[in-house]
Amino acid sequence: MIIAQLSDPHISRPDTEFEALYKTADKLKSAINTINRLKYKPAAVVISGDLINCGEKEEYDQLKPLLSALDMPCYLGIGNHDCRETFRECFSHFDYVPKTGFIQYAIDQDDFRMVMLDTNIPGKPQGLLCSDRLDWLDKTLSEKPKTPTILFMHHPPFMTGITAMDHMGLLEAENFGKIVQKHDQVIRIFCGHLHRSIQSDFQGKITQVCPSTSHRVMLTLEGDERLATTSEPPELLLHVWEKDKLVTHSAATQDFKILWELEGDLY
């Protein structure tokens, strides 16, 4: 089974300078086309937040027809650029979207679970999993302690070394870590927010950031406050679950040439 993950599409209104610069809609279309063309179709697509850029209903209205092109179910999370209540209004037709409260839910996929967390703090770039959100997570994980579980969230719970972005990271991550420690069935944590492919360990769990479909945050590891975006090629993640093992691949979302291919048998 394959689960495709996209993140940080930042869809904006077509008449904005932001859209003229980043062409977010075209890039999300390209990512969706990449997924739809895969020989082995993903069972689902997960998008880990910052669906839109300014939290406006008009932006979600731009997003909805793009998502309708997917050939498989799509599960959405929110990030710091999203508006929780506007998101709920626009996507209430999705059964998994809670009618009230935080945008947190669990999806069962054959012999494993996916859990989406809501790290949004209205009006702030940082993220938080407050006591209410963590209590929900603890209770949800306790329901199926033997089922391998993947957590999705927007803000990564670790420091990345990109100083400017780390200032916009997950607050009080240690409280989240205490819940993760309690539940051995959590096998991976997947995030967004950093717009780059980054991997670390968090409480003994492999924790990975999915790149943006739109633009990259510039890689700056010098300890300064520099914050910039680049036109590096966008990517998505493909999580392959087979025989109780999870393997994650990154895949380009733009067309590329095959430079060489083996003809005949390898051995």
PDB file of N, CA and C in Angstrom, residues 125-182:
ATOM      1  N   PRO A 125       2.903  32.168  13.687  1.00  0.00           N
ATOM      2  CA  PRO A 125       3.630  31.229  12.829  1.00  0.00           C
ATOM      3  C   PRO A 125       4.054  29.962  13.562  1.00  0.00           C
ATOM      4  N   GLN A 126       4.149  30.027  14.891  1.00  0.00           N
ATOM      5  CA  GLN A 126       4.540  28.856  15.659  1.00  0.00           C
ATOM      6  C   GLN A 126       3.386  27.849  15.735  1.00  0.00           C
ATOM      7  N   GLY A 127       3.723  26.643  16.166  1.00  0.00           N
ATOM      8  CA  GLY A 127       2.713  25.618  16.372  1.00  0.00           C
ATOM      9  C   GLY A 127       2.642  25.201  17.825  1.00  0.00           C
ATOM     10  N   LEU A 128       1.538  24.539  18.179  1.00  0.00           N
ATOM     11  CA  LEU A 128       1.354  24.077  19.551  1.00  0.00           C
ATOM     12  C   LEU A 128       0.414  22.890  19.565  1.00  0.00           C
ATOM     13  N   LEU A 129       0.749  21.913  20.394  1.00  0.00           N
ATOM     14  CA  LEU A 129      -0.188  20.854  20.754  1.00  0.00           C
ATOM     15  C   LEU A 129      -0.499  21.048  22.237  1.00  0.00           C
ATOM     16  N   CYS A 130      -1.631  21.711  22.506  1.00  0.00           N
ATOM     17  CA  CYS A 130      -2.021  22.052  23.868  1.00  0.00           C
ATOM     18  C   CYS A 130      -2.495  20.805  24.609  1.00  0.00           C
ATOM     19  N   SER A 131      -2.843  20.966  25.862  1.00  0.00           N
ATOM     20  CA  SER A 131      -3.255  19.812  26.665  1.00  0.00           C
ATOM     21  C   SER A 131      -4.502  19.152  26.100  1.00  0.00           C
ATOM     22  N   ASP A 132      -5.446  19.922  25.566  1.00  0.00           N
ATOM     23  CA  ASP A 132      -6.653  19.325  24.985  1.00  0.00           C
ATOM     24  C   ASP A 132      -6.311  18.464  23.765  1.00  0.00           C
ATOM     25  N   ARG A 133      -5.437  18.988  22.916  1.00  0.00           N
ATOM     26  CA  ARG A 133      -5.044  18.229  21.726  1.00  0.00           C
ATOM     27  C   ARG A 133      -4.244  16.984  22.101  1.00  0.00           C
ATOM     28  N   LEU A 134      -3.381  17.121  23.097  1.00  0.00           N
ATOM     29  CA  LEU A 134      -2.589  15.964  23.520  1.00  0.00           C
ATOM     30  C   LEU A 134      -3.452  14.933  24.236  1.00  0.00           C
ATOM     31  N   ASP A 135      -4.436  15.364  25.002  1.00  0.00           N
ATOM     32  CA  ASP A 135      -5.358  14.412  25.645  1.00  0.00           C
ATOM     33  C   ASP A 135      -6.107  13.619  24.582  1.00  0.00           C
ATOM     34  N   TRP A 136      -6.532  14.300  23.533  1.00  0.00           N
ATOM     35  CA  TRP A 136      -7.206  13.601  22.436  1.00  0.00           C
ATOM     36  C   TRP A 136      -6.273  12.582  21.802  1.00  0.00           C
ATOM     37  N   LEU A 137      -5.012  12.978  21.572  1.00  0.00           N
ATOM     38  CA  LEU A 137      -4.049  12.058  20.960  1.00  0.00           C
ATOM     39  C   LEU A 137      -3.812  10.851  21.849  1.00  0.00           C
ATOM     40  N   ASP A 138      -3.627  11.079  23.133  1.00  0.00           N
ATOM     41  CA  ASP A 138      -3.391   9.984  24.071  1.00  0.00           C
ATOM     42  C   ASP A 138      -4.568   9.007  24.059  1.00  0.00           C
ATOM     43  N   LYS A 139      -5.779   9.543  24.103  1.00  0.00           N
ATOM     44  CA  LYS A 139      -6.969   8.690  24.087  1.00  0.00           C
ATOM     45  C   LYS A 139      -7.094   7.940  22.763  1.00  0.00           C
ATOM     46  N   THR A 140      -6.825   8.619  21.666  1.00  0.00           N
ATOM     47  CA  THR A 140      -6.957   7.992  20.352  1.00  0.00           C
ATOM     48  C   THR A 140      -5.936   6.870  20.180  1.00  0.00           C
ATOM     49  N   LEU A 141      -4.701   7.106  20.602  1.00  0.00           N
ATOM     50  CA  LEU A 141      -3.680   6.060  20.489  1.00  0.00           C
ATOM     51  C   LEU A 141      -3.981   4.885  21.421  1.00  0.00           C
ATOM     52  N   SER A 142      -4.600   5.164  22.550  1.00  0.00           N
ATOM     53  CA  SER A 142      -4.924   4.097  23.502  1.00  0.00           C
ATOM     54  C   SER A 142      -6.022   3.178  22.988  1.00  0.00           C
ATOM     55  N   GLU A 143      -6.790   3.631  22.020  1.00  0.00           N
ATOM     56  CA  GLU A 143      -7.875   2.808  21.482  1.00  0.00           C
ATOM     57  C   GLU A 143      -7.355   1.580  20.743  1.00  0.00           C
ATOM     58  N   LYS A 144      -6.210   1.713  20.076  1.00  0.00           N
ATOM     59  CA  LYS A 144      -5.666   0.602  19.271  1.00  0.00           C
ATOM     60  C   LYS A 144      -4.166   0.511  19.504  1.00  0.00           C
ATOM     61  N   PRO A 145      -3.767   0.022  20.680  1.00  0.00           N
ATOM     62  CA  PRO A 145      -2.341   0.025  21.038  1.00  0.00           C
ATOM     63  C   PRO A 145      -1.488  -0.947  20.230  1.00  0.00           C
ATOM     64  N   LYS A 146      -2.101  -1.894  19.533  1.00  0.00           N
ATOM     65  CA  LYS A 146      -1.345  -2.879  18.758  1.00  0.00           C
ATOM     66  C   LYS A 146      -1.306  -2.555  17.278  1.00  0.00           C
ATOM     67  N   THR A 147      -1.970  -1.483  16.863  1.00  0.00           N
ATOM     68  CA  THR A 147      -2.041  -1.149  15.444  1.00  0.00           C
ATOM     69  C   THR A 147      -0.943  -0.156  15.082  1.00  0.00           C
ATOM     70  N   PRO A 148      -0.041  -0.508  14.165  1.00  0.00           N
ATOM     71  CA  PRO A 148       1.000   0.439  13.753  1.00  0.00           C
ATOM     72  C   PRO A 148       0.384   1.754  13.300  1.00  0.00           C
ATOM     73  N   THR A 149       0.941   2.862  13.775  1.00  0.00           N
ATOM     74  CA  THR A 149       0.313   4.167  13.585  1.00  0.00           C
ATOM     75  C   THR A 149       1.326   5.190  13.084  1.00  0.00           C
ATOM     76  N   ILE A 150       0.894   5.975  12.100  1.00  0.00           N
ATOM     77  CA  ILE A 150       1.678   7.086  11.567  1.00  0.00           C
ATOM     78  C   ILE A 150       1.009   8.378  12.010  1.00  0.00           C
ATOM     79  N   LEU A 151       1.796   9.317  12.525  1.00  0.00           N
ATOM     80  CA  LEU A 151       1.284  10.628  12.903  1.00  0.00           C
ATOM     81  C   LEU A 151       1.636  11.647  11.821  1.00  0.00           C
ATOM     82  N   PHE A 152       0.650  12.468  11.452  1.00  0.00           N
ATOM     83  CA  PHE A 152       0.873  13.588  10.539  1.00  0.00           C
ATOM     84  C   PHE A 152       0.582  14.883  11.297  1.00  0.00           C
ATOM     85  N   MET A 153       1.413  15.887  11.066  1.00  0.00           N
ATOM     86  CA  MET A 153       1.239  17.179  11.714  1.00  0.00           C
ATOM     87  C   MET A 153       1.963  18.223  10.865  1.00  0.00           C
ATOM     88  N   HIS A 154       1.686  19.493  11.095  1.00  0.00           N
ATOM     89  CA  HIS A 154       2.331  20.513  10.279  1.00  0.00           C
ATOM     90  C   HIS A 154       3.717  20.878  10.808  1.00  0.00           C
ATOM     91  N   HIS A 155       3.803  21.329  12.039  1.00  0.00           N
ATOM     92  CA  HIS A 155       5.087  21.780  12.586  1.00  0.00           C
ATOM     93  C   HIS A 155       5.919  20.584  13.063  1.00  0.00           C
ATOM     94  N   PRO A 156       7.169  20.471  12.617  1.00  0.00           N
ATOM     95  CA  PRO A 156       8.016  19.394  13.126  1.00  0.00           C
ATOM     96  C   PRO A 156       8.364  19.611  14.590  1.00  0.00           C
ATOM     97  N   PRO A 157       8.504  18.534  15.356  1.00  0.00           N
ATOM     98  CA  PRO A 157       8.759  18.674  16.795  1.00  0.00           C
ATOM     99  C   PRO A 157      10.236  18.758  17.148  1.00  0.00           C
ATOM    100  N   PHE A 158      11.114  18.940  16.157  1.00  0.00           N
ATOM    101  CA  PHE A 158      12.545  19.004  16.424  1.00  0.00           C
ATOM    102  C   PHE A 158      13.138  20.278  15.812  1.00  0.00           C
ATOM    103  N   MET A 159      14.306  20.682  16.313  1.00  0.00           N
ATOM    104  CA  MET A 159      15.033  21.816  15.764  1.00  0.00           C
ATOM    105  C   MET A 159      15.757  21.356  14.513  1.00  0.00           C
ATOM    106  N   THR A 160      15.720  22.199  13.472  1.00  0.00           N
ATOM    107  CA  THR A 160      16.267  21.793  12.178  1.00  0.00           C
ATOM    108  C   THR A 160      17.621  22.411  11.866  1.00  0.00           C
ATOM    109  N   GLY A 161      17.991  23.474  12.561  1.00  0.00           N
ATOM    110  CA  GLY A 161      19.223  24.183  12.245  1.00  0.00           C
ATOM    111  C   GLY A 161      19.013  25.356  11.313  1.00  0.00           C
ATOM    112  N   ILE A 162      17.812  25.465  10.725  1.00  0.00           N
ATOM    113  CA  ILE A 162      17.467  26.653   9.943  1.00  0.00           C
ATOM    114  C   ILE A 162      16.862  27.636  10.937  1.00  0.00           C
ATOM    115  N   THR A 163      17.686  28.558  11.434  1.00  0.00           N
ATOM    116  CA  THR A 163      17.356  29.339  12.624  1.00  0.00           C
ATOM    117  C   THR A 163      16.039  30.093  12.506  1.00  0.00           C
ATOM    118  N   ALA A 164      15.837  30.774  11.392  1.00  0.00           N
ATOM    119  CA  ALA A 164      14.626  31.580  11.244  1.00  0.00           C
ATOM    120  C   ALA A 164      13.374  30.720  11.320  1.00  0.00           C
ATOM    121  N   MET A 165      13.428  29.538  10.730  1.00  0.00           N
ATOM    122  CA  MET A 165      12.266  28.645  10.765  1.00  0.00           C
ATOM    123  C   MET A 165      12.115  27.982  12.136  1.00  0.00           C
ATOM    124  N   ASP A 166      13.232  27.712  12.795  1.00  0.00           N
ATOM    125  CA  ASP A 166      13.135  27.116  14.130  1.00  0.00           C
ATOM    126  C   ASP A 166      12.449  28.056  15.115  1.00  0.00           C
ATOM    127  N   HIS A 167      12.558  29.369  14.897  1.00  0.00           N
ATOM    128  CA  HIS A 167      11.831  30.327  15.730  1.00  0.00           C
ATOM    129  C   HIS A 167      10.318  30.211  15.519  1.00  0.00           C
ATOM    130  N   MET A 168       9.918  29.575  14.411  1.00  0.00           N
ATOM    131  CA  MET A 168       8.496  29.378  14.102  1.00  0.00           C
ATOM    132  C   MET A 168       8.094  27.915  14.291  1.00  0.00           C
ATOM    133  N   GLY A 169       8.819  27.207  15.141  1.00  0.00           N
ATOM    134  CA  GLY A 169       8.602  25.782  15.304  1.00  0.00           C
ATOM    135  C   GLY A 169       7.505  25.427  16.288  1.00  0.00           C
ATOM    136  N   LEU A 170       7.490  24.151  16.688  1.00  0.00           N
ATOM    137  CA  LEU A 170       6.488  23.638  17.612  1.00  0.00           C
ATOM    138  C   LEU A 170       6.867  24.009  19.035  1.00  0.00           C
ATOM    139  N   LEU A 171       6.016  24.759  19.700  1.00  0.00           N
ATOM    140  CA  LEU A 171       6.235  25.122  21.096  1.00  0.00           C
ATOM    141  C   LEU A 171       5.919  23.937  22.010  1.00  0.00           C
ATOM    142  N   GLU A 172       6.643  23.853  23.111  1.00  0.00           N
ATOM    143  CA  GLU A 172       6.395  22.838  24.142  1.00  0.00           C
ATOM    144  C   GLU A 172       6.390  21.428  23.536  1.00  0.00           C
ATOM    145  N   ALA A 173       7.347  21.193  22.631  1.00  0.00           N
ATOM    146  CA  ALA A 173       7.412  19.884  21.962  1.00  0.00           C
ATOM    147  C   ALA A 173       7.649  18.751  22.953  1.00  0.00           C
ATOM    148  N   GLU A 174       8.240  19.070  24.101  1.00  0.00           N
ATOM    149  CA  GLU A 174       8.500  18.027  25.090  1.00  0.00           C
ATOM    150  C   GLU A 174       7.207  17.388  25.595  1.00  0.00           C
ATOM    151  N   ASN A 175       6.117  18.136  25.646  1.00  0.00           N
ATOM    152  CA  ASN A 175       4.838  17.569  26.090  1.00  0.00           C
ATOM    153  C   ASN A 175       4.300  16.574  25.057  1.00  0.00           C
ATOM    154  N   PHE A 176       4.467  16.907  23.792  1.00  0.00           N
ATOM    155  CA  PHE A 176       4.118  15.961  22.733  1.00  0.00           C
ATOM    156  C   PHE A 176       4.991  14.718  22.843  1.00  0.00           C
ATOM    157  N   GLY A 177       6.276  14.919  23.142  1.00  0.00           N
ATOM    158  CA  GLY A 177       7.187  13.788  23.266  1.00  0.00           C
ATOM    159  C   GLY A 177       6.781  12.800  24.355  1.00  0.00           C
ATOM    160  N   LYS A 178       6.212  13.297  25.431  1.00  0.00           N
ATOM    161  CA  LYS A 178       5.771  12.410  26.511  1.00  0.00           C
ATOM    162  C   LYS A 178       4.657  11.479  26.046  1.00  0.00           C
ATOM    163  N   ILE A 179       3.776  11.973  25.196  1.00  0.00           N
ATOM    164  CA  ILE A 179       2.700  11.125  24.672  1.00  0.00           C
ATOM    165  C   ILE A 179       3.272  10.100  23.691  1.00  0.00           C
ATOM    166  N   VAL A 180       4.180  10.543  22.841  1.00  0.00           N
ATOM    167  CA  VAL A 180       4.800   9.624  21.876  1.00  0.00           C
ATOM    168  C   VAL A 180       5.516   8.494  22.607  1.00  0.00           C
ATOM    169  N   GLN A 181       6.214   8.828  23.691  1.00  0.00           N
ATOM    170  CA  GLN A 181       6.935   7.815  24.462  1.00  0.00           C
ATOM    171  C   GLN A 181       6.017   6.734  25.010  1.00  0.00           C
ATOM    172  N   LYS A 182       4.786   7.093  25.320  1.00  0.00           N
ATOM    173  CA  LYS A 182       3.848   6.147  25.938  1.00  0.00           C
ATOM    174  C   LYS A 182       3.334   5.104  24.967  1.00  0.00           C
TER     175      LYS A 182
END
